[in-house]
mmCIF file of N, CA and C in Angstrom:
data_model
loop_
_atom_site.group_PDB
_atom_site.id
_atom_site.type_symbol
_atom_site.label_atom_id
_atom_site.label_comp_id
_atom_site.label_asym_id
_atom_site.label_seq_id
_atom_site.Cartn_x
_atom_site.Cartn_y
_atom_site.Cartn_z
ATOM 1 N N MET K 5 -8.809 -12.402 22.673
ATOM 2 C CA MET K 5 -7.770 -12.959 23.568
ATOM 3 C C MET K 5 -7.174 -11.577 23.902
ATOM 4 N N ALA K 6 -6.735 -10.635 23.267
ATOM 5 C CA ALA K 6 -6.395 -9.342 23.544
ATOM 6 C C ALA K 6 -6.921 -8.736 24.348
ATOM 7 N N LEU K 7 -8.221 -8.751 24.408
ATOM 8 C CA LEU K 7 -9.126 -7.958 25.246
ATOM 9 C C LEU K 7 -8.944 -8.397 26.672
ATOM 10 N N LEU K 8 -9.027 -9.754 26.757
ATOM 11 C CA LEU K 8 -8.844 -10.141 28.047
ATOM 12 C C LEU K 8 -7.310 -10.114 28.658
ATOM 13 N N PHE K 9 -6.618 -9.823 27.938
ATOM 14 C CA PHE K 9 -5.369 -10.139 28.512
ATOM 15 C C PHE K 9 -4.867 -8.642 28.686
ATOM 16 N N HIS K 10 -5.003 -7.540 27.770
ATOM 17 C CA HIS K 10 -4.221 -6.212 27.571
ATOM 18 C C HIS K 10 -4.054 -5.566 28.944
ATOM 19 N N ASP K 11 -4.808 -5.726 29.836
ATOM 20 C CA ASP K 11 -4.511 -4.920 31.125
ATOM 21 C C ASP K 11 -4.319 -5.879 32.091
ATOM 22 N N ILE K 12 -4.000 -7.396 32.025
ATOM 23 C CA ILE K 12 -4.009 -8.195 32.807
ATOM 24 C C ILE K 12 -2.840 -8.147 33.588
ATOM 25 N N VAL K 13 -1.557 -7.564 33.335
ATOM 26 C CA VAL K 13 -0.495 -6.837 34.195
ATOM 27 C C VAL K 13 -0.694 -5.425 34.034
ATOM 28 N N TYR K 14 -1.064 -4.769 35.255
ATOM 29 C CA TYR K 14 -1.263 -3.108 35.065
ATOM 30 C C TYR K 14 -0.754 -2.402 36.440
ATOM 31 N N ASP K 15 0.558 -1.981 36.286
ATOM 32 C CA ASP K 15 0.977 -1.014 37.292
ATOM 33 C C ASP K 15 0.828 0.413 37.344
ATOM 34 N N PRO K 16 -0.035 1.104 37.892
ATOM 35 C CA PRO K 16 -0.339 2.365 37.596
ATOM 36 C C PRO K 16 0.978 3.404 37.786
ATOM 37 N N GLU K 17 1.746 2.632 38.725
ATOM 38 C CA GLU K 17 3.023 3.682 38.767
ATOM 39 C C GLU K 17 4.153 3.346 37.750
ATOM 40 N N ALA K 18 3.869 2.427 36.731
ATOM 41 C CA ALA K 18 4.910 2.295 35.849
ATOM 42 C C ALA K 18 5.318 3.730 35.119
ATOM 43 N N ARG K 19 6.415 3.969 34.844
ATOM 44 C CA ARG K 19 6.822 5.229 34.517
ATOM 45 C C ARG K 19 7.118 5.283 32.825
ATOM 46 N N GLN K 20 7.744 4.079 32.485
ATOM 47 C CA GLN K 20 8.265 3.784 30.901
ATOM 48 C C GLN K 20 6.740 3.463 30.204
ATOM 49 N N PRO K 21 6.696 3.672 28.766
ATOM 50 C CA PRO K 21 5.840 3.396 27.967
ATOM 51 C C PRO K 21 5.779 1.853 27.438
ATOM 52 N N LEU K 22 4.580 1.558 27.628
ATOM 53 C CA LEU K 22 4.747 0.049 26.952
ATOM 54 C C LEU K 22 4.961 -1.166 27.974
ATOM 55 N N VAL K 23 5.611 -0.617 29.494
ATOM 56 C CA VAL K 23 5.734 -1.610 30.313
ATOM 57 C C VAL K 23 4.427 -2.697 30.866
ATOM 58 N N ASN K 24 3.618 -1.890 30.853
ATOM 59 C CA ASN K 24 2.117 -2.792 31.326
ATOM 60 C C ASN K 24 1.748 -4.026 30.157
ATOM 61 N N GLU K 25 1.887 -3.124 28.957
ATOM 62 C CA GLU K 25 1.317 -3.938 27.647
ATOM 63 C C GLU K 25 2.331 -5.060 27.438
ATOM 64 N N THR K 26 3.465 -4.852 27.476
ATOM 65 C CA THR K 26 4.468 -5.878 26.912
ATOM 66 C C THR K 26 4.345 -6.953 28.250
ATOM 67 N N ALA K 27 4.203 -6.709 29.175
ATOM 68 C CA ALA K 27 4.392 -7.599 30.265
ATOM 69 C C ALA K 27 2.920 -8.443 30.229
ATOM 70 N N SER K 28 2.032 -7.829 29.681
ATOM 71 C CA SER K 28 0.810 -8.834 29.562
ATOM 72 C C SER K 28 0.618 -9.727 28.506
ATOM 73 N N TRP K 29 1.174 -9.089 27.301
ATOM 74 C CA TRP K 29 1.799 -9.815 26.330
ATOM 75 C C TRP K 29 2.488 -11.138 26.506
ATOM 76 N N ARG K 30 3.618 -10.961 27.256
ATOM 77 C CA ARG K 30 4.154 -12.014 27.662
ATOM 78 C C ARG K 30 3.690 -13.120 28.589
ATOM 79 N N LEU K 31 2.750 -12.581 29.185
ATOM 80 C CA LEU K 31 2.014 -13.510 30.180
ATOM 81 C C LEU K 31 0.802 -14.309 29.229
ATOM 82 N N ALA K 32 0.484 -13.465 28.368
ATOM 83 C CA ALA K 32 -0.452 -14.212 27.265
ATOM 84 C C ALA K 32 0.126 -15.226 26.660
ATOM 85 N N LYS K 33 1.135 -14.940 26.383
ATOM 86 C CA LYS K 33 1.902 -15.924 25.450
ATOM 87 C C LYS K 33 2.736 -17.127 26.271
ATOM 88 N N GLN K 34 2.677 -16.977 27.529
ATOM 89 C CA GLN K 34 3.037 -17.974 28.496
ATOM 90 C C GLN K 34 1.894 -19.037 28.630
ATOM 91 N N LEU K 35 0.712 -18.092 28.783
ATOM 92 C CA LEU K 35 -0.508 -19.095 29.134
ATOM 93 C C LEU K 35 -1.081 -19.523 28.130
ATOM 94 N N CYS K 36 -1.018 -18.950 26.903
ATOM 95 C CA CYS K 36 -1.849 -19.566 25.626
ATOM 96 C C CYS K 36 -0.750 -20.148 24.456
ATOM 97 N N SER K 37 -1.696 -20.948 23.910
ATOM 98 C CA SER K 37 -0.606 -21.316 22.692
ATOM 99 C C SER K 37 -0.881 -20.659 21.475
ATOM 100 N N PHE K 38 0.286 -19.877 20.810
ATOM 101 C CA PHE K 38 -0.271 -18.936 19.699
ATOM 102 C C PHE K 38 0.671 -19.508 18.624
ATOM 103 N N ASN K 39 0.134 -19.419 17.263
ATOM 104 C CA ASN K 39 1.319 -19.909 16.142
ATOM 105 C C ASN K 39 1.876 -18.358 16.336
ATOM 106 N N GLU K 40 3.089 -18.183 15.372
ATOM 107 C CA GLU K 40 3.738 -16.968 15.130
ATOM 108 C C GLU K 40 2.872 -15.752 14.570
ATOM 109 N N HIS K 41 1.900 -16.087 13.714
ATOM 110 C CA HIS K 41 1.279 -15.211 13.126
ATOM 111 C C HIS K 41 0.076 -14.568 14.144
ATOM 112 N N ASP K 42 -0.516 -15.524 14.862
ATOM 113 C CA ASP K 42 -1.519 -15.257 15.925
ATOM 114 C C ASP K 42 -0.811 -14.307 17.415
ATOM 115 N N ASP K 43 0.466 -14.775 17.561
ATOM 116 C CA ASP K 43 1.543 -14.458 18.548
ATOM 117 C C ASP K 43 1.714 -12.862 18.197
ATOM 118 N N ALA K 44 2.281 -12.440 17.022
ATOM 119 C CA ALA K 44 2.374 -11.244 16.620
ATOM 120 C C ALA K 44 1.152 -10.203 16.285
ATOM 121 N N ASP K 45 -0.090 -10.799 15.824
ATOM 122 C CA ASP K 45 -1.473 -9.977 16.030
ATOM 123 C C ASP K 45 -1.479 -9.783 17.363
ATOM 124 N N MET K 46 -1.816 -11.174 18.529
ATOM 125 C CA MET K 46 -1.841 -10.575 19.810
ATOM 126 C C MET K 46 -0.879 -9.425 20.442
ATOM 127 N N MET K 47 0.396 -9.467 20.292
ATOM 128 C CA MET K 47 1.202 -8.566 20.638
ATOM 129 C C MET K 47 0.796 -7.184 20.044
ATOM 130 N N ASN K 48 0.780 -6.947 19.035
ATOM 131 C CA ASN K 48 0.295 -5.650 18.194
ATOM 132 C C ASN K 48 -1.116 -4.964 18.855
ATOM 133 N N HIS K 49 -1.889 -6.058 19.109
ATOM 134 C CA HIS K 49 -3.457 -5.357 19.395
ATOM 135 C C HIS K 49 -2.772 -5.276 20.969
ATOM 136 N N ILE K 50 -2.310 -5.721 21.794
ATOM 137 C CA ILE K 50 -1.831 -5.391 23.039
ATOM 138 C C ILE K 50 -1.291 -4.140 23.177
ATOM 139 N N LEU K 51 0.059 -4.016 22.537
ATOM 140 C CA LEU K 51 0.652 -2.553 22.384
ATOM 141 C C LEU K 51 -0.257 -1.491 22.085
ATOM 142 N N HIS K 52 -1.097 -1.897 21.056
ATOM 143 C CA HIS K 52 -1.744 -0.622 20.735
ATOM 144 C C HIS K 52 -2.828 0.001 21.703
ATOM 145 N N THR K 53 -2.868 -0.751 22.747
ATOM 146 C CA THR K 53 -3.897 -0.420 23.938
ATOM 147 C C THR K 53 -3.452 0.753 24.737
ATOM 148 N N SER K 54 -2.319 0.915 24.458
ATOM 149 C CA SER K 54 -1.124 1.840 25.274
ATOM 150 C C SER K 54 -1.591 3.227 24.505
ATOM 151 N N HIS K 55 -2.126 3.313 23.515
ATOM 152 C CA HIS K 55 -2.377 4.602 22.827
ATOM 153 C C HIS K 55 -1.159 5.387 22.404
ATOM 154 N N CYS K 56 0.217 4.830 22.370
ATOM 155 C CA CYS K 56 1.353 5.500 22.104
ATOM 156 C C CYS K 56 2.408 5.012 21.423
ATOM 157 N N TYR K 57 1.596 3.417 21.186
ATOM 158 C CA TYR K 57 2.529 2.331 20.248
ATOM 159 C C TYR K 57 2.223 2.725 18.724
ATOM 160 N N THR K 58 3.089 2.758 18.022
ATOM 161 C CA THR K 58 3.178 3.169 16.567
ATOM 162 C C THR K 58 3.418 1.916 15.429
ATOM 163 N N GLY K 59 3.408 0.939 16.233
ATOM 164 C CA GLY K 59 3.541 -0.314 15.365
ATOM 165 C C GLY K 59 2.398 -0.785 14.001
ATOM 166 N N ASP K 60 2.655 -1.826 13.528
ATOM 167 C CA ASP K 60 1.739 -2.316 12.520
ATOM 168 C C ASP K 60 0.594 -2.633 13.256
ATOM 169 N N LYS K 61 -0.665 -2.326 12.601
ATOM 170 C CA LYS K 61 -1.988 -2.657 12.864
ATOM 171 C C LYS K 61 -2.994 -3.101 11.817
ATOM 172 N N ASN K 62 -3.926 -3.482 12.274
ATOM 173 C CA ASN K 62 -5.034 -3.699 11.229
ATOM 174 C C ASN K 62 -6.596 -3.500 11.556
ATOM 175 N N ALA K 63 -7.296 -3.754 10.938
ATOM 176 C CA ALA K 63 -8.689 -3.839 11.285
ATOM 177 C C ALA K 63 -9.097 -4.248 12.610
ATOM 178 N N ASP K 64 -8.488 -5.338 12.845
ATOM 179 C CA ASP K 64 -8.821 -6.091 14.241
ATOM 180 C C ASP K 64 -8.348 -5.385 15.144
ATOM 181 N N THR K 65 -7.064 -4.906 15.035
ATOM 182 C CA THR K 65 -6.348 -4.029 16.135
ATOM 183 C C THR K 65 -7.148 -2.667 16.424
ATOM 184 N N ASP K 66 -7.642 -1.992 15.490
ATOM 185 C CA ASP K 66 -8.687 -0.970 15.399
ATOM 186 C C ASP K 66 -9.596 -1.190 16.444
ATOM 187 N N THR K 67 -10.217 -2.211 16.235
ATOM 188 C CA THR K 67 -11.533 -2.842 16.642
ATOM 189 C C THR K 67 -11.241 -2.960 18.424
ATOM 190 N N VAL K 68 -10.059 -3.599 18.662
ATOM 191 C CA VAL K 68 -9.481 -3.930 20.015
ATOM 192 C C VAL K 68 -9.367 -2.613 20.855
ATOM 193 N N CYS K 69 -8.880 -1.595 20.085
ATOM 194 C CA CYS K 69 -8.459 -0.295 20.818
ATOM 195 C C CYS K 69 -9.939 0.654 21.216
ATOM 196 N N ASP K 70 -10.770 0.158 19.901
ATOM 197 C CA ASP K 70 -12.220 0.664 20.131
ATOM 198 C C ASP K 70 -12.866 0.442 21.371
ATOM 199 N N ILE K 71 -12.971 -1.088 21.457
ATOM 200 C CA ILE K 71 -13.467 -1.639 22.566
ATOM 201 C C ILE K 71 -12.869 -1.109 24.025
ATOM 202 N N ASP K 72 -11.560 -1.069 23.690
ATOM 203 C CA ASP K 72 -10.942 -0.570 24.991
ATOM 204 C C ASP K 72 -11.507 0.799 25.479
ATOM 205 N N MET K 73 -11.459 1.937 24.168
ATOM 206 C CA MET K 73 -11.876 3.161 24.704
ATOM 207 C C MET K 73 -13.534 3.213 24.921
ATOM 208 N N ALA K 74 -14.253 2.421 24.468
ATOM 209 C CA ALA K 74 -15.606 2.484 24.460
ATOM 210 C C ALA K 74 -16.182 3.017 25.701
ATOM 211 N N ILE K 75 -15.853 2.686 26.878
ATOM 212 C CA ILE K 75 -16.291 3.398 28.281
ATOM 213 C C ILE K 75 -16.497 4.617 28.125
ATOM 214 N N LEU K 76 -15.476 5.399 27.372
ATOM 215 C CA LEU K 76 -15.221 6.928 27.304
ATOM 216 C C LEU K 76 -16.814 7.678 26.839
ATOM 217 N N GLY K 77 -17.519 6.658 26.042
ATOM 218 C CA GLY K 77 -18.923 7.110 25.306
ATOM 219 C C GLY K 77 -19.981 6.607 25.916
ATOM 220 N N TYR K 78 -19.924 6.069 27.078
ATOM 221 C CA TYR K 78 -20.966 5.667 27.925
ATOM 222 C C TYR K 78 -21.745 6.534 28.499
ATOM 223 N N SER K 79 -22.870 6.316 29.238
ATOM 224 C CA SER K 79 -23.630 7.613 29.875
ATOM 225 C C SER K 79 -23.020 8.047 31.024
ATOM 226 N N GLU K 80 -23.251 9.460 31.118
ATOM 227 C CA GLU K 80 -22.405 10.186 32.151
ATOM 228 C C GLU K 80 -22.427 9.318 33.465
ATOM 229 N N SER K 81 -23.303 8.898 33.959
ATOM 230 C CA SER K 81 -23.187 7.941 35.187
ATOM 231 C C SER K 81 -21.982 7.161 35.137
ATOM 232 N N GLU K 82 -21.958 6.077 33.728
ATOM 233 C CA GLU K 82 -21.013 5.232 33.750
ATOM 234 C C GLU K 82 -19.863 5.440 33.439
ATOM 235 N N PHE K 83 -19.681 6.547 32.915
ATOM 236 C CA PHE K 83 -17.892 7.303 32.698
ATOM 237 C C PHE K 83 -17.758 8.172 33.857
ATOM 238 N N ASP K 84 -18.528 8.335 34.777
ATOM 239 C CA ASP K 84 -18.152 9.135 35.993
ATOM 240 C C ASP K 84 -17.725 8.001 37.076
ATOM 241 N N ASP K 85 -18.399 6.683 36.969
ATOM 242 C CA ASP K 85 -17.899 5.585 37.556
ATOM 243 C C ASP K 85 -16.681 4.939 37.362
ATOM 244 N N TYR K 86 -16.479 4.860 36.293
ATOM 245 C CA TYR K 86 -15.287 4.723 35.532
ATOM 246 C C TYR K 86 -14.044 5.544 35.963
ATOM 247 N N GLU K 87 -14.230 6.909 35.954
ATOM 248 C CA GLU K 87 -13.366 7.767 36.312
ATOM 249 C C GLU K 87 -12.871 7.562 37.868
ATOM 250 N N ALA K 88 -14.104 7.670 38.630
ATOM 251 C CA ALA K 88 -13.703 7.202 39.858
ATOM 252 C C ALA K 88 -12.621 6.016 40.194
ATOM 253 N N ASN K 89 -13.094 4.976 39.323
ATOM 254 C CA ASN K 89 -12.058 3.709 39.578
ATOM 255 C C ASN K 89 -10.707 4.332 39.246
ATOM 256 N N ILE K 90 -10.493 5.143 37.921
ATOM 257 C CA ILE K 90 -9.136 5.290 37.365
ATOM 258 C C ILE K 90 -8.596 6.305 38.752
ATOM 259 N N ARG K 91 -9.243 7.182 39.086
ATOM 260 C CA ARG K 91 -8.603 7.817 40.406
ATOM 261 C C ARG K 91 -8.551 6.866 41.421
ATOM 262 N N ARG K 92 -9.089 5.949 41.846
ATOM 263 C CA ARG K 92 -8.553 5.284 42.810
ATOM 264 C C ARG K 92 -7.377 4.036 42.447
ATOM 265 N N GLU K 93 -7.003 4.147 41.209
ATOM 266 C CA GLU K 93 -5.933 3.197 40.691
ATOM 267 C C GLU K 93 -4.789 4.217 40.972
ATOM 268 N N TYR K 94 -4.909 5.465 40.678
ATOM 269 C CA TYR K 94 -4.212 6.513 41.070
ATOM 270 C C TYR K 94 -4.044 7.319 42.345
ATOM 271 N N ALA K 95 -4.310 6.343 43.388
ATOM 272 C CA ALA K 95 -4.374 6.888 44.681
ATOM 273 C C ALA K 95 -3.069 7.346 45.221
ATOM 274 N N PHE K 96 -2.080 7.022 44.709
ATOM 275 C CA PHE K 96 -0.788 7.233 45.133
ATOM 276 C C PHE K 96 -0.264 8.578 44.623
ATOM 277 N N ALA K 97 -1.190 9.043 43.807
ATOM 278 C CA ALA K 97 -0.822 10.588 43.151
ATOM 279 C C ALA K 97 -1.441 11.565 43.858
ATOM 280 N N SER K 98 -0.839 12.931 43.983
ATOM 281 C CA SER K 98 -1.816 14.144 44.792
ATOM 282 C C SER K 98 -2.653 14.589 43.661
ATOM 283 N N ASP K 99 -3.739 15.286 44.183
ATOM 284 C CA ASP K 99 -4.952 15.598 43.435
ATOM 285 C C ASP K 99 -4.465 16.088 42.234
ATOM 286 N N ALA K 100 -3.110 17.375 42.515
ATOM 287 C CA ALA K 100 -2.573 17.993 41.324
ATOM 288 C C ALA K 100 -1.931 17.042 40.221
ATOM 289 N N GLU K 101 -1.234 16.100 40.943
ATOM 290 C CA GLU K 101 -0.178 15.239 40.158
ATOM 291 C C GLU K 101 -1.505 14.424 39.111
ATOM 292 N N TYR K 102 -2.648 13.944 39.573
ATOM 293 C CA TYR K 102 -3.637 13.146 38.986
ATOM 294 C C TYR K 102 -4.134 14.213 37.923
ATOM 295 N N ALA K 103 -4.512 15.304 38.466
ATOM 296 C CA ALA K 103 -5.367 16.129 37.224
ATOM 297 C C ALA K 103 -4.125 16.630 36.145
ATOM 298 N N ALA K 104 -3.008 16.869 36.440
ATOM 299 C CA ALA K 104 -2.167 17.040 35.443
ATOM 300 C C ALA K 104 -1.813 16.407 34.355
ATOM 301 N N GLY K 105 -1.786 14.962 34.974
ATOM 302 C CA GLY K 105 -1.524 13.685 34.037
ATOM 303 C C GLY K 105 -2.611 13.250 33.337
ATOM 304 N N ARG K 106 -3.754 13.326 33.882
ATOM 305 C CA ARG K 106 -5.397 12.966 33.247
ATOM 306 C C ARG K 106 -5.525 13.940 32.235
ATOM 307 N N LEU K 107 -5.439 15.345 32.807
ATOM 308 C CA LEU K 107 -5.457 16.261 31.368
ATOM 309 C C LEU K 107 -4.728 16.138 30.614
ATOM 310 N N ASN K 108 -3.198 15.935 30.469
ATOM 311 C CA ASN K 108 -2.591 15.644 29.367
ATOM 312 C C ASN K 108 -3.165 14.574 28.375
ATOM 313 N N PHE K 109 -3.685 13.572 28.969
ATOM 314 C CA PHE K 109 -4.214 12.259 28.250
ATOM 315 C C PHE K 109 -5.629 12.688 27.724
ATOM 316 N N LEU K 110 -6.435 13.323 28.422
ATOM 317 C CA LEU K 110 -7.577 13.751 27.818
ATOM 318 C C LEU K 110 -7.516 14.798 26.473
ATOM 319 N N ARG K 111 -6.677 15.741 26.936
ATOM 320 C CA ARG K 111 -6.509 16.824 25.839
ATOM 321 C C ARG K 111 -5.700 16.073 24.660
ATOM 322 N N THR K 112 -5.215 15.339 24.901
ATOM 323 C CA THR K 112 -4.708 14.452 23.632
ATOM 324 C C THR K 112 -5.483 13.876 22.833
ATOM 325 N N LEU K 113 -6.465 13.304 23.572
ATOM 326 C CA LEU K 113 -7.753 12.530 22.753
ATOM 327 C C LEU K 113 -8.872 13.649 21.981
ATOM 328 N N LEU K 114 -8.996 14.944 22.760
ATOM 329 C CA LEU K 114 -9.757 15.879 22.132
ATOM 330 C C LEU K 114 -8.918 16.299 20.950
ATOM 331 N N ALA K 115 -7.869 16.461 21.072
ATOM 332 C CA ALA K 115 -7.424 16.937 19.815
ATOM 333 C C ALA K 115 -7.188 16.101 18.859
ATOM 334 N N LYS K 116 -7.621 14.678 18.572
ATOM 335 C CA LYS K 116 -7.321 13.786 17.689
ATOM 336 C C LYS K 116 -8.917 14.315 16.537
ATOM 337 N N ASN K 117 -8.435 13.813 15.074
ATOM 338 C CA ASN K 117 -9.757 14.143 14.339
ATOM 339 C C ASN K 117 -10.965 13.341 14.843
ATOM 340 N N ALA K 118 -10.588 12.083 15.498
ATOM 341 C CA ALA K 118 -11.755 11.087 15.845
ATOM 342 C C ALA K 118 -10.830 10.129 16.913
ATOM 343 N N ILE K 119 -11.601 9.869 18.278
ATOM 344 C CA ILE K 119 -10.967 9.172 19.270
ATOM 345 C C ILE K 119 -11.325 7.642 18.707
ATOM 346 N N PHE K 120 -12.222 7.277 17.803
ATOM 347 C CA PHE K 120 -12.315 6.134 17.772
ATOM 348 C C PHE K 120 -11.922 5.879 16.154
ATOM 349 N N LYS K 121 -11.303 4.593 15.793
ATOM 350 C CA LYS K 121 -11.155 4.217 14.443
ATOM 351 C C LYS K 121 -11.990 3.635 13.301
ATOM 352 N N THR K 122 -13.013 2.914 14.231
ATOM 353 C CA THR K 122 -13.880 2.084 13.396
ATOM 354 C C THR K 122 -15.281 3.016 13.346
ATOM 355 N N ASP K 123 -16.192 2.650 12.069
ATOM 356 C CA ASP K 123 -17.185 3.589 11.753
ATOM 357 C C ASP K 123 -18.256 3.377 12.946
ATOM 358 N N TYR K 124 -18.283 2.091 13.384
ATOM 359 C CA TYR K 124 -19.051 1.488 14.257
ATOM 360 C C TYR K 124 -19.175 2.248 15.561
ATOM 361 N N PHE K 125 -17.891 2.154 16.100
ATOM 362 C CA PHE K 125 -17.642 3.106 17.327
ATOM 363 C C PHE K 125 -17.952 4.567 17.129
ATOM 364 N N LYS K 126 -17.394 5.144 15.899
ATOM 365 C CA LYS K 126 -17.239 6.705 16.065
ATOM 366 C C LYS K 126 -18.833 7.187 15.921
ATOM 367 N N ASN K 127 -19.625 6.146 14.932
ATOM 368 C CA ASN K 127 -21.054 6.575 15.083
ATOM 369 C C ASN K 127 -21.615 6.515 16.620
ATOM 370 N N LYS K 128 -21.410 5.391 17.068
ATOM 371 C CA LYS K 128 -22.035 5.100 18.458
ATOM 372 C C LYS K 128 -21.391 5.964 19.200
ATOM 373 N N TYR K 129 -20.337 6.272 19.915
ATOM 374 C CA TYR K 129 -19.659 6.858 20.901
ATOM 375 C C TYR K 129 -19.139 8.060 20.701
ATOM 376 N N GLU K 130 -18.615 8.256 19.786
ATOM 377 C CA GLU K 130 -17.646 9.466 19.476
ATOM 378 C C GLU K 130 -18.294 10.978 20.145
ATOM 379 N N ALA K 131 -19.403 11.172 19.741
ATOM 380 C CA ALA K 131 -19.785 12.460 20.245
ATOM 381 C C ALA K 131 -20.104 12.350 22.037
ATOM 382 N N SER K 132 -20.665 11.423 22.212
ATOM 383 C CA SER K 132 -20.947 11.228 23.832
ATOM 384 C C SER K 132 -19.475 11.032 24.432
ATOM 385 N N ALA K 133 -18.281 10.691 23.799
ATOM 386 C CA ALA K 133 -16.969 10.580 24.454
ATOM 387 C C ALA K 133 -16.457 11.762 24.439
ATOM 388 N N ARG K 134 -16.632 12.577 23.580
ATOM 389 C CA ARG K 134 -16.251 14.047 23.379
ATOM 390 C C ARG K 134 -16.848 14.863 24.821
ATOM 391 N N ASP K 135 -18.175 14.603 24.669
ATOM 392 C CA ASP K 135 -19.054 15.332 25.585
ATOM 393 C C ASP K 135 -18.515 14.945 27.032
ATOM 394 N N ASN K 136 -18.398 13.789 27.460
ATOM 395 C CA ASN K 136 -17.643 13.256 28.575
ATOM 396 C C ASN K 136 -16.385 13.920 29.031
ATOM 397 N N ILE K 137 -15.539 13.518 27.946
ATOM 398 C CA ILE K 137 -14.115 14.219 28.086
ATOM 399 C C ILE K 137 -14.116 15.575 28.335
ATOM 400 N N LYS K 138 -14.810 16.414 27.823
ATOM 401 C CA LYS K 138 -14.911 17.682 27.856
ATOM 402 C C LYS K 138 -15.270 18.115 29.180
ATOM 403 N N ARG K 139 -16.438 17.806 29.707
ATOM 404 C CA ARG K 139 -16.913 17.620 30.925
ATOM 405 C C ARG K 139 -15.853 17.369 31.982
ATOM 406 N N LEU K 140 -14.907 16.376 32.072
ATOM 407 C CA LEU K 140 -14.104 15.742 33.081
ATOM 408 C C LEU K 140 -12.954 16.904 32.922
ATOM 409 N N VAL K 141 -12.721 17.371 31.759
ATOM 410 C CA VAL K 141 -11.601 18.395 31.568
ATOM 411 C C VAL K 141 -11.901 19.580 32.377
ATOM 412 N N ASP K 142 -13.085 20.045 32.100
ATOM 413 C CA ASP K 142 -13.709 21.414 32.998
ATOM 414 C C ASP K 142 -13.560 20.984 34.448
ATOM 415 N N GLN K 143 -13.997 19.843 34.811
ATOM 416 C CA GLN K 143 -13.863 19.515 36.245
ATOM 417 C C GLN K 143 -12.355 19.440 36.801
ATOM 418 N N LEU K 144 -11.335 18.990 36.103
ATOM 419 C CA LEU K 144 -10.335 18.692 36.505
ATOM 420 C C LEU K 144 -9.328 20.052 36.199
ATOM 421 N N SER K 145 -9.989 20.981 35.456
ATOM 422 C CA SER K 145 -9.307 22.337 35.558
ATOM 423 C C SER K 145 -9.498 23.100 36.110
ATOM 424 N N GLU K 146 -10.638 23.001 37.467
ATOM 425 C CA GLU K 146 -11.284 23.617 38.616
ATOM 426 C C GLU K 146 -9.942 24.028 39.558
#
């Protein structure tokens, strides 16, 4: 359920961390019936997709985050399509503003020991994700 709801509320102009994720979790909670345990898990899974949340997590949370990030390791053409869609989401930003923000995020990913948390996603996507990200960093840095 977290994967279905994690980006259901998304405002690319939101300036505060976790605004979109919190709103997505609240909508999921409003539309679905969860017990307390499942509600806490849903909240943590969704908040962790922000990549800045540091609350409790478990193996399921890692899997949710890895599925969310898997596109980074897809083929070059799929990654390029994804990146073009991200740019369209941020059409309000100038090219320079977009490049600066995107480069900050991408360089943060590259600085990590591993982009993916689970062995499955590390083995399947880590190398290609790093290649795609490095290629995009080079393009945005021109």
